[in-house]
PDB file of C-alpha atoms in Angstrom:
ATOM      1  CA  MET A 210       0.000   0.000   0.000  1.00 39.00           C
ATOM      2  CA  SER A 211       1.592   3.288  -1.064  1.00 37.00           C
ATOM      3  CA  ARG A 212       1.637   6.307   1.164  1.00 40.00           C
ATOM      4  CA  GLU A 213      -0.909   8.927   0.219  1.00 37.00           C
ATOM      5  CA  PRO A 214      -0.528  12.685   0.760  1.00 38.00           C
ATOM      6  CA  VAL A 215      -1.301  13.798   4.271  1.00 39.00           C
ATOM      7  CA  GLY A 216      -4.549  15.752   4.517  1.00 39.00           C
ATOM      8  CA  ARG A 217      -7.606  16.407   6.591  1.00 38.00           C
ATOM      9  CA  PRO A 218     -10.231  13.668   6.765  1.00 38.00           C
ATOM     10  CA  SER A 219     -13.442  14.309   4.844  1.00 39.00           C
ATOM     11  CA  ALA A 220     -15.552  13.316   7.857  1.00 40.00           C
ATOM     12  CA  PRO A 221     -14.917  13.569  11.608  1.00 48.00           C
ATOM     13  CA  ALA A 222     -12.561  10.854  12.813  1.00 61.00           C
ATOM     14  CA  GLY A 223     -13.724   8.486  15.523  1.00 84.00           C
ATOM     15  CA  PHE A 224     -10.526   8.913  17.494  1.00 92.00           C
ATOM     16  CA  ARG A 225      -8.149  11.818  18.076  1.00 94.00           C
ATOM     17  CA  LEU A 226      -4.519  11.063  18.807  1.00 95.00           C
ATOM     18  CA  ARG A 227      -2.096  13.587  20.211  1.00 96.00           C
ATOM     19  CA  VAL A 228       1.589  12.751  19.790  1.00 97.00           C
ATOM     20  CA  LEU A 229       3.188  16.221  19.878  1.00 97.00           C
ATOM     21  CA  GLY A 230       4.301  16.874  23.425  1.00 96.00           C
ATOM     22  CA  GLY A 231       3.245  13.443  24.701  1.00 96.00           C
ATOM     23  CA  PHE A 232       0.681  10.726  24.031  1.00 96.00           C
ATOM     24  CA  ARG A 233      -3.061  11.156  24.480  1.00 96.00           C
ATOM     25  CA  LEU A 234      -5.876   9.288  22.774  1.00 96.00           C
ATOM     26  CA  GLU A 235      -9.488  10.480  22.870  1.00 94.00           C
ATOM     27  CA  GLY A 236     -12.727   8.960  21.640  1.00 90.00           C
ATOM     28  CA  ALA A 237     -16.319  10.131  21.641  1.00 87.00           C
ATOM     29  CA  GLU A 238     -16.556   9.780  25.434  1.00 88.00           C
ATOM     30  CA  GLY A 239     -13.203  11.314  26.363  1.00 92.00           C
ATOM     31  CA  GLU A 240      -9.700  10.075  27.033  1.00 94.00           C
ATOM     32  CA  ILE A 241      -8.891   6.417  26.382  1.00 94.00           C
ATOM     33  CA  ASN A 242      -6.270   4.839  28.577  1.00 94.00           C
ATOM     34  CA  ILE A 243      -3.824   2.498  26.855  1.00 94.00           C
ATOM     35  CA  ALA A 244      -1.871   1.009  29.713  1.00 88.00           C
ATOM     36  CA  GLY A 245       0.917  -0.772  27.844  1.00 93.00           C
ATOM     37  CA  THR A 246       3.889   1.321  26.733  1.00 95.00           C
ATOM     38  CA  LYS A 247       4.454  -0.779  23.628  1.00 95.00           C
ATOM     39  CA  GLU A 248       0.778  -0.657  22.698  1.00 96.00           C
ATOM     40  CA  ARG A 249       1.001   3.156  22.825  1.00 96.00           C
ATOM     41  CA  ALA A 250       4.238   3.066  20.844  1.00 96.00           C
ATOM     42  CA  LEU A 251       2.728   0.737  18.236  1.00 96.00           C
ATOM     43  CA  LEU A 252      -0.444   2.784  17.787  1.00 95.00           C
ATOM     44  CA  ALA A 253       1.558   6.019  17.529  1.00 95.00           C
ATOM     45  CA  TYR A 254       3.877   4.514  14.932  1.00 95.00           C
ATOM     46  CA  LEU A 255       0.980   3.304  12.809  1.00 93.00           C
ATOM     47  CA  ALA A 256      -0.764   6.671  13.068  1.00 90.00           C
ATOM     48  CA  ILE A 257       2.340   8.658  12.186  1.00 89.00           C
ATOM     49  CA  ALA A 258       2.899   6.452   9.140  1.00 79.00           C
ATOM     50  CA  HIS A 259      -0.850   6.478   8.276  1.00 68.00           C
ATOM     51  CA  PRO A 260      -2.194   5.310   5.865  1.00 65.00           C
ATOM     52  CA  LYS A 261       0.792   3.121   5.011  1.00 80.00           C
ATOM     53  CA  ALA A 262       0.500  -0.593   5.797  1.00 89.00           C
ATOM     54  CA  HIS A 263       3.396  -2.212   7.667  1.00 94.00           C
ATOM     55  CA  ARG A 264       4.672  -5.736   7.544  1.00 95.00           C
ATOM     56  CA  ARG A 265       4.114  -7.598  10.796  1.00 95.00           C
ATOM     57  CA  GLU A 266       7.718  -8.766  10.749  1.00 95.00           C
ATOM     58  CA  ALA A 267       8.962  -5.182  10.509  1.00 95.00           C
ATOM     59  CA  LEU A 268       6.791  -4.202  13.486  1.00 96.00           C
ATOM     60  CA  ARG A 269       8.155  -7.134  15.483  1.00 96.00           C
ATOM     61  CA  GLU A 270      11.719  -6.052  14.722  1.00 96.00           C
ATOM     62  CA  LEU A 271      10.868  -2.479  15.640  1.00 95.00           C
ATOM     63  CA  LEU A 272       9.301  -3.169  19.036  1.00 96.00           C
ATOM     64  CA  TRP A 273      10.158  -6.715  20.115  1.00 96.00           C
ATOM     65  CA  ALA A 274      13.581  -7.432  18.628  1.00 93.00           C
ATOM     66  CA  SER A 275      14.980  -8.038  22.111  1.00 90.00           C
ATOM     67  CA  ARG A 276      12.865 -11.211  22.414  1.00 89.00           C
ATOM     68  CA  PHE A 277      13.135 -14.498  20.567  1.00 91.00           C
ATOM     69  CA  GLU A 278      11.312 -14.325  17.227  1.00 91.00           C
ATOM     70  CA  ALA A 279       8.434 -16.565  18.296  1.00 93.00           C
ATOM     71  CA  GLN A 280       7.975 -14.584  21.516  1.00 94.00           C
ATOM     72  CA  GLY A 281       8.130 -11.305  19.603  1.00 93.00           C
ATOM     73  CA  ARG A 282       5.469 -12.424  17.147  1.00 95.00           C
ATOM     74  CA  GLN A 283       3.233 -13.534  19.998  1.00 96.00           C
ATOM     75  CA  SER A 284       3.748 -10.184  21.769  1.00 95.00           C
ATOM     76  CA  LEU A 285       2.768  -8.338  18.595  1.00 96.00           C
ATOM     77  CA  ARG A 286      -0.379 -10.468  18.222  1.00 95.00           C
ATOM     78  CA  GLN A 287      -1.329  -9.779  21.828  1.00 95.00           C
ATOM     79  CA  ALA A 288      -0.730  -6.029  21.447  1.00 96.00           C
ATOM     80  CA  LEU A 289      -2.883  -5.919  18.313  1.00 95.00           C
ATOM     81  CA  TYR A 290      -5.616  -7.942  20.017  1.00 94.00           C
ATOM     82  CA  ARG A 291      -5.711  -5.550  22.982  1.00 94.00           C
ATOM     83  CA  LEU A 292      -5.812  -2.491  20.709  1.00 94.00           C
ATOM     84  CA  ARG A 293      -8.571  -3.945  18.533  1.00 91.00           C
ATOM     85  CA  LYS A 294     -10.580  -4.863  21.618  1.00 91.00           C
ATOM     86  CA  LEU A 295     -10.179  -1.338  22.993  1.00 91.00           C
ATOM     87  CA  LEU A 296     -10.740   0.618  19.769  1.00 90.00           C
ATOM     88  CA  GLY A 297     -12.894  -1.677  17.697  1.00 84.00           C
ATOM     89  CA  GLY A 298     -12.133  -3.960  14.800  1.00 79.00           C
ATOM     90  CA  GLU A 299     -12.398  -1.304  12.087  1.00 85.00           C
ATOM     91  CA  VAL A 300      -9.620   0.906  13.447  1.00 88.00           C
ATOM     92  CA  LEU A 301      -6.816  -1.587  12.939  1.00 89.00           C
ATOM     93  CA  ILE A 302      -6.813  -3.418   9.626  1.00 88.00           C
ATOM     94  CA  THR A 303      -4.819  -6.618   9.987  1.00 89.00           C
ATOM     95  CA  THR A 304      -3.955  -9.427   7.620  1.00 90.00           C
ATOM     96  CA  GLU A 305      -1.639 -12.376   8.041  1.00 91.00           C
ATOM     97  CA  SER A 306       1.241 -10.201   6.871  1.00 93.00           C
ATOM     98  CA  ASP A 307       0.276  -6.506   7.278  1.00 94.00           C
ATOM     99  CA  VAL A 308      -1.128  -4.002   9.771  1.00 93.00           C
ATOM    100  CA  ALA A 309      -2.577  -0.542   9.077  1.00 90.00           C
ATOM    101  CA  ILE A 310      -4.974   2.001  10.559  1.00 89.00           C
ATOM    102  CA  GLY A 311      -8.378   2.219   8.881  1.00 82.00           C
ATOM    103  CA  PRO A 312      -8.706   5.301   6.685  1.00 75.00           C
ATOM    104  CA  ARG A 313     -10.381   8.367   8.233  1.00 79.00           C
ATOM    105  CA  LEU A 314     -10.933   6.618  11.574  1.00 85.00           C
ATOM    106  CA  MET A 315      -8.135   8.311  13.511  1.00 88.00           C
ATOM    107  CA  GLU A 316      -7.162  11.963  13.353  1.00 91.00           C
ATOM    108  CA  SER A 317      -3.768  13.023  14.729  1.00 93.00           C
ATOM    109  CA  ASP A 318      -2.176  16.354  15.558  1.00 95.00           C
ATOM    110  CA  PHE A 319       0.909  15.069  13.731  1.00 95.00           C
ATOM    111  CA  ALA A 320      -0.983  14.715  10.431  1.00 93.00           C
ATOM    112  CA  ARG A 321      -2.553  18.155  10.824  1.00 95.00           C
ATOM    113  CA  PHE A 322       0.842  19.665  11.704  1.00 97.00           C
ATOM    114  CA  GLU A 323       2.431  18.272   8.542  1.00 95.00           C
ATOM    115  CA  SER A 324      -0.582  19.219   6.444  1.00 95.00           C
ATOM    116  CA  HIS A 325      -0.516  22.825   7.656  1.00 97.00           C
ATOM    117  CA  ILE A 326       3.191  23.191   6.925  1.00 96.00           C
ATOM    118  CA  ALA A 327       2.907  21.565   3.496  1.00 96.00           C
ATOM    119  CA  THR A 328       0.559  24.311   2.275  1.00 95.00           C
ATOM    120  CA  GLY A 329       3.073  27.057   3.011  1.00 94.00           C
ATOM    121  CA  ARG A 330       0.204  29.485   3.604  1.00 96.00           C
ATOM    122  CA  PRO A 331       0.941  31.926   6.452  1.00 96.00           C
ATOM    123  CA  ALA A 332      -2.278  31.214   8.368  1.00 96.00           C
ATOM    124  CA  GLU A 333      -1.656  27.478   8.223  1.00 97.00           C
ATOM    125  CA  VAL A 334       1.998  27.839   9.180  1.00 97.00           C
ATOM    126  CA  GLU A 335       0.804  29.721  12.257  1.00 97.00           C
ATOM    127  CA  ALA A 336      -1.669  26.908  12.957  1.00 97.00           C
ATOM    128  CA  ALA A 337       1.216  24.429  12.817  1.00 97.00           C
ATOM    129  CA  CYS A 338       3.105  26.516  15.385  1.00 97.00           C
ATOM    130  CA  ARG A 339       0.125  26.379  17.717  1.00 96.00           C
ATOM    131  CA  LEU A 340      -0.117  22.597  17.308  1.00 96.00           C
ATOM    132  CA  TYR A 341       3.504  21.999  18.252  1.00 97.00           C
ATOM    133  CA  ALA A 342       3.190  21.355  21.993  1.00 96.00           C
ATOM    134  CA  GLY A 343       6.581  19.692  22.402  1.00 95.00           C
ATOM    135  CA  ASP A 344       8.719  16.835  21.177  1.00 96.00           C
ATOM    136  CA  LEU A 345       7.123  13.976  19.296  1.00 96.00           C
ATOM    137  CA  LEU A 346       5.948  11.376  21.848  1.00 97.00           C
ATOM    138  CA  ALA A 347       7.702  13.196  24.670  1.00 96.00           C
ATOM    139  CA  GLY A 348       8.174  10.938  27.678  1.00 94.00           C
ATOM    140  CA  LEU A 349       7.698   7.695  25.750  1.00 94.00           C
ATOM    141  CA  ALA A 350      10.588   5.250  26.130  1.00 91.00           C
ATOM    142  CA  VAL A 351      10.269   1.651  24.945  1.00 93.00           C
ATOM    143  CA  GLN A 352      13.926   0.564  25.360  1.00 90.00           C
ATOM    144  CA  GLU A 353      14.067  -1.034  21.948  1.00 95.00           C
ATOM    145  CA  PRO A 354      17.019   0.281  19.862  1.00 95.00           C
ATOM    146  CA  ALA A 355      15.221   0.225  16.493  1.00 96.00           C
ATOM    147  CA  TYR A 356      12.199   2.137  17.804  1.00 96.00           C
ATOM    148  CA  GLU A 357      14.322   4.599  19.758  1.00 96.00           C
ATOM    149  CA  ALA A 358      16.453   5.282  16.653  1.00 96.00           C
ATOM    150  CA  TRP A 359      13.344   5.872  14.537  1.00 95.00           C
ATOM    151  CA  LEU A 360      11.787   8.104  17.186  1.00 96.00           C
ATOM    152  CA  GLU A 361      14.929  10.175  17.689  1.00 96.00           C
ATOM    153  CA  GLY A 362      15.207  10.777  13.952  1.00 95.00           C
ATOM    154  CA  GLU A 363      11.552  11.762  13.692  1.00 95.00           C
ATOM    155  CA  ARG A 364      11.829  14.038  16.714  1.00 96.00           C
ATOM    156  CA  HIS A 365      14.702  15.937  15.104  1.00 96.00           C
ATOM    157  CA  ARG A 366      12.887  16.170  11.773  1.00 96.00           C
ATOM    158  CA  VAL A 367       9.654  17.443  13.324  1.00 97.00           C
ATOM    159  CA  ARG A 368      11.520  19.837  15.615  1.00 97.00           C
ATOM    160  CA  ASP A 369      13.288  21.330  12.585  1.00 97.00           C
ATOM    161  CA  LEU A 370       9.959  21.706  10.775  1.00 97.00           C
ATOM    162  CA  ALA A 371       8.480  23.437  13.821  1.00 97.00           C
ATOM    163  CA  LEU A 372      11.452  25.770  14.213  1.00 97.00           C
ATOM    164  CA  ASP A 373      11.312  26.787  10.551  1.00 97.00           C
ATOM    165  CA  ALA A 374       7.561  27.367  10.860  1.00 97.00           C
ATOM    166  CA  MET A 375       7.987  29.568  13.942  1.00 97.00           C
ATOM    167  CA  LEU A 376      10.642  31.705  12.265  1.00 97.00           C
ATOM    168  CA  ALA A 377       8.540  31.960   9.092  1.00 97.00           C
ATOM    169  CA  ALA A 378       5.501  33.026  11.123  1.00 97.00           C
ATOM    170  CA  ALA A 379       7.599  35.656  12.902  1.00 97.00           C
ATOM    171  CA  GLU A 380       8.882  36.987   9.560  1.00 96.00           C
ATOM    172  CA  THR A 381       5.353  37.195   8.196  1.00 96.00           C
ATOM    173  CA  ALA A 382       4.213  39.147  11.248  1.00 96.00           C
ATOM    174  CA  LEU A 383       7.215  41.492  11.027  1.00 96.00           C
ATOM    175  CA  SER A 384       6.571  42.150   7.348  1.00 95.00           C
ATOM    176  CA  SER A 385       2.970  43.000   8.267  1.00 95.00           C
ATOM    177  CA  ASP A 386       4.194  45.495  10.884  1.00 95.00           C
ATOM    178  CA  GLN A 387       3.036  43.331  13.792  1.00 95.00           C
ATOM    179  CA  PRO A 388       6.191  43.104  15.936  1.00 94.00           C
ATOM    180  CA  GLN A 389       4.332  42.077  19.071  1.00 93.00           C
ATOM    181  CA  ARG A 390       2.764  39.132  17.251  1.00 94.00           C
ATOM    182  CA  ALA A 391       6.145  38.242  15.760  1.00 96.00           C
ATOM    183  CA  LEU A 392       7.676  38.331  19.231  1.00 96.00           C
ATOM    184  CA  GLY A 393       5.498  35.439  20.376  1.00 95.00           C
ATOM    185  CA  PHE A 394       6.721  33.202  17.561  1.00 96.00           C
ATOM    186  CA  ALA A 395      10.336  34.230  18.095  1.00 96.00           C
ATOM    187  CA  ARG A 396      10.108  33.358  21.775  1.00 96.00           C
ATOM    188  CA  GLN A 397       8.516  30.023  20.901  1.00 96.00           C
ATOM    189  CA  ALA A 398      11.426  29.300  18.546  1.00 96.00           C
ATOM    190  CA  LEU A 399      14.010  30.139  21.216  1.00 95.00           C
ATOM    191  CA  ALA A 400      12.245  27.948  23.737  1.00 95.00           C
ATOM    192  CA  LEU A 401      12.660  25.126  21.224  1.00 94.00           C
ATOM    193  CA  ASP A 402      16.345  25.819  20.511  1.00 94.00           C
ATOM    194  CA  ASP A 403      18.082  28.355  22.720  1.00 93.00           C
ATOM    195  CA  LEU A 404      21.295  28.144  20.678  1.00 93.00           C
ATOM    196  CA  ASN A 405      19.643  29.030  17.379  1.00 93.00           C
ATOM    197  CA  GLU A 406      21.179  32.347  16.390  1.00 94.00           C
ATOM    198  CA  ALA A 407      18.612  32.992  13.666  1.00 94.00           C
ATOM    199  CA  ALA A 408      15.895  32.820  16.328  1.00 95.00           C
ATOM    200  CA  TYR A 409      17.842  35.276  18.492  1.00 95.00           C
ATOM    201  CA  ARG A 410      18.197  37.638  15.531  1.00 95.00           C
ATOM    202  CA  THR A 411      14.476  37.487  14.924  1.00 95.00           C
ATOM    203  CA  LEU A 412      13.775  38.199  18.594  1.00 96.00           C
ATOM    204  CA  ILE A 413      16.139  41.194  18.556  1.00 96.00           C
ATOM    205  CA  ARG A 414      14.511  42.517  15.373  1.00 95.00           C
ATOM    206  CA  CYS A 415      11.082  42.180  16.985  1.00 95.00           C
ATOM    207  CA  PHE A 416      12.072  44.323  19.946  1.00 95.00           C
ATOM    208  CA  ALA A 417      13.732  46.888  17.670  1.00 95.00           C
ATOM    209  CA  ALA A 418      10.680  47.035  15.379  1.00 94.00           C
ATOM    210  CA  ALA A 419       8.464  47.586  18.422  1.00 93.00           C
ATOM    211  CA  GLY A 420      10.634  50.550  19.488  1.00 93.00           C
ATOM    212  CA  ARG A 421      12.059  48.619  22.441  1.00 94.00           C
ATOM    213  CA  ARG A 422      15.723  49.095  21.508  1.00 94.00           C
ATOM    214  CA  THR A 423      16.998  48.730  25.063  1.00 94.00           C
ATOM    215  CA  GLU A 424      15.500  45.241  25.279  1.00 94.00           C
ATOM    216  CA  ALA A 425      16.791  44.375  21.806  1.00 95.00           C
ATOM    217  CA  LEU A 426      20.355  45.175  22.795  1.00 95.00           C
ATOM    218  CA  ARG A 427      19.995  43.451  26.147  1.00 96.00           C
ATOM    219  CA  HIS A 428      19.035  40.262  24.328  1.00 94.00           C
ATOM    220  CA  TYR A 429      22.066  40.678  22.077  1.00 95.00           C
ATOM    221  CA  GLU A 430      24.264  40.769  25.173  1.00 95.00           C
ATOM    222  CA  SER A 431      22.479  37.648  26.457  1.00 94.00           C
ATOM    223  CA  LEU A 432      23.166  35.944  23.139  1.00 94.00           C
ATOM    224  CA  LYS A 433      26.873  36.804  23.336  1.00 94.00           C
ATOM    225  CA  SER A 434      27.157  35.432  26.859  1.00 95.00           C
ATOM    226  CA  HIS A 435      25.179  32.304  26.010  1.00 93.00           C
ATOM    227  CA  LEU A 436      27.204  31.477  22.893  1.00 94.00           C
ATOM    228  CA  ARG A 437      30.454  32.057  24.739  1.00 94.00           C
ATOM    229  CA  ALA A 438      29.420  29.850  27.658  1.00 95.00           C
ATOM    230  CA  GLN A 439      27.929  27.023  25.618  1.00 94.00           C
ATOM    231  CA  LEU A 440      29.962  26.961  22.407  1.00 94.00           C
ATOM    232  CA  GLY A 441      32.993  29.157  23.022  1.00 95.00           C
ATOM    233  CA  VAL A 442      32.134  31.429  20.077  1.00 95.00           C
ATOM    234  CA  GLY A 443      30.695  34.860  19.485  1.00 93.00           C
ATOM    235  CA  PRO A 444      27.757  36.022  17.345  1.00 94.00           C
ATOM    236  CA  ASP A 445      28.220  35.688  13.588  1.00 94.00           C
ATOM    237  CA  ASP A 446      28.735  38.587  11.172  1.00 95.00           C
ATOM    238  CA  ALA A 447      25.057  38.830  10.206  1.00 94.00           C
ATOM    239  CA  THR A 448      24.047  39.297  13.850  1.00 95.00           C
ATOM    240  CA  GLN A 449      26.763  41.866  14.542  1.00 94.00           C
ATOM    241  CA  GLU A 450      25.879  43.880  11.439  1.00 95.00           C
ATOM    242  CA  MET A 451      22.212  43.880  12.402  1.00 94.00           C
ATOM    243  CA  VAL A 452      22.987  45.080  15.935  1.00 95.00           C
ATOM    244  CA  ALA A 453      25.324  47.778  14.615  1.00 94.00           C
ATOM    245  CA  LYS A 454      22.416  49.169  12.578  1.00 92.00           C
ATOM    246  CA  ILE A 455      20.156  49.084  15.628  1.00 93.00           C
ATOM    247  CA  ARG A 456      22.739  50.928  17.703  1.00 91.00           C
ATOM    248  CA  GLY A 457      23.174  53.519  14.986  1.00 86.00           C
ATOM    249  CA  SER A 458      19.476  54.095  14.432  1.00 67.00           C
ATOM    250  CA  ASP A 459      17.622  57.145  15.649  1.00 47.00           C
ATOM    251  CA  ALA A 460      15.809  55.753  18.683  1.00 45.00           C
ATOM    252  CA  GLY A 461      15.143  58.899  20.672  1.00 44.00           C
ATOM    253  CA  PRO A 462      16.713  60.334  23.855  1.00 39.00           C
ATOM    254  CA  ASP A 463      18.285  57.048  25.045  1.00 42.00           C
ATOM    255  CA  ALA A 464      20.311  56.547  21.827  1.00 41.00           C
ATOM    256  CA  ALA A 465      23.679  57.528  23.276  1.00 38.00           C
ATOM    257  CA  ALA A 466      23.243  55.182  26.215  1.00 39.00           C
ATOM    258  CA  GLN A 467      22.873  52.237  23.845  1.00 41.00           C
ATOM    259  CA  GLN A 468      26.521  52.363  22.791  1.00 42.00           C
ATOM    260  CA  ALA A 469      27.164  50.466  26.052  1.00 42.00           C
ATOM    261  CA  PRO A 470      23.844  48.594  26.261  1.00 43.00           C
ATOM    262  CA  ASP A 471      22.140  48.296  29.611  1.00 43.00           C
ATOM    263  CA  ALA A 472      25.303  48.143  31.705  1.00 37.00           C
ATOM    264  CA  ALA A 473      23.337  49.064  34.784  1.00 35.00           C
ATOM    265  CA  GLU A 474      20.802  46.276  34.180  1.00 38.00           C
ATOM    266  CA  ARG A 475      23.295  43.410  33.676  1.00 37.00           C
TER     267      ARG A 475
END
């Protein structure tokens, strides 16, 4: 079964799965508790790969490789049985060789996040930023090397998508002369990666655009200290040139004081 483009379901899904920032599954009557860690990991993997079908043997190697093959296959059968019993037989489509999630039966924040970003439209990029509540499956640890390697790779990929979306949303707001709105996205980006110099530059530009030059230069000093402490380097040329322009701009009666930014406040 080939993977289809990610998109919104045409009808309301029976289940809603949250995987950004943790794991939470909801049905028509509220939250559904899936007690087993590997059952949660299996369902999340199938949903993230939705609507692709997966070979049973690949799923065994992903989640039960530490057991003998026969034991691993039995563990997979038991996990699928428990999930089907909990969610209903139509949610998980199983054959002797493959497993998949039934189309349009489970909606996930992950699918909506990717769908929003794929459009490239500013309003949808902002919606993706709002959906990103934290790392993919934060707090989930299954202690299986293959699954952990897959999850770590996906976490980095999704984090990079989120960071790019936050910076793009901030740029859109700045270009629309909405520095305060841009500031929220810039802060969200820095919370995600506090060593990302592009995010720092965006934050500094937001403060400068809002007429808050003192705060802009204070954050530049914070960036210098942070880079020196963590990486042993200073800000790059693009950042220094930007700050030089801010220092040289006409910002009113406190302009002269900015040549030595906020010494009294540090």
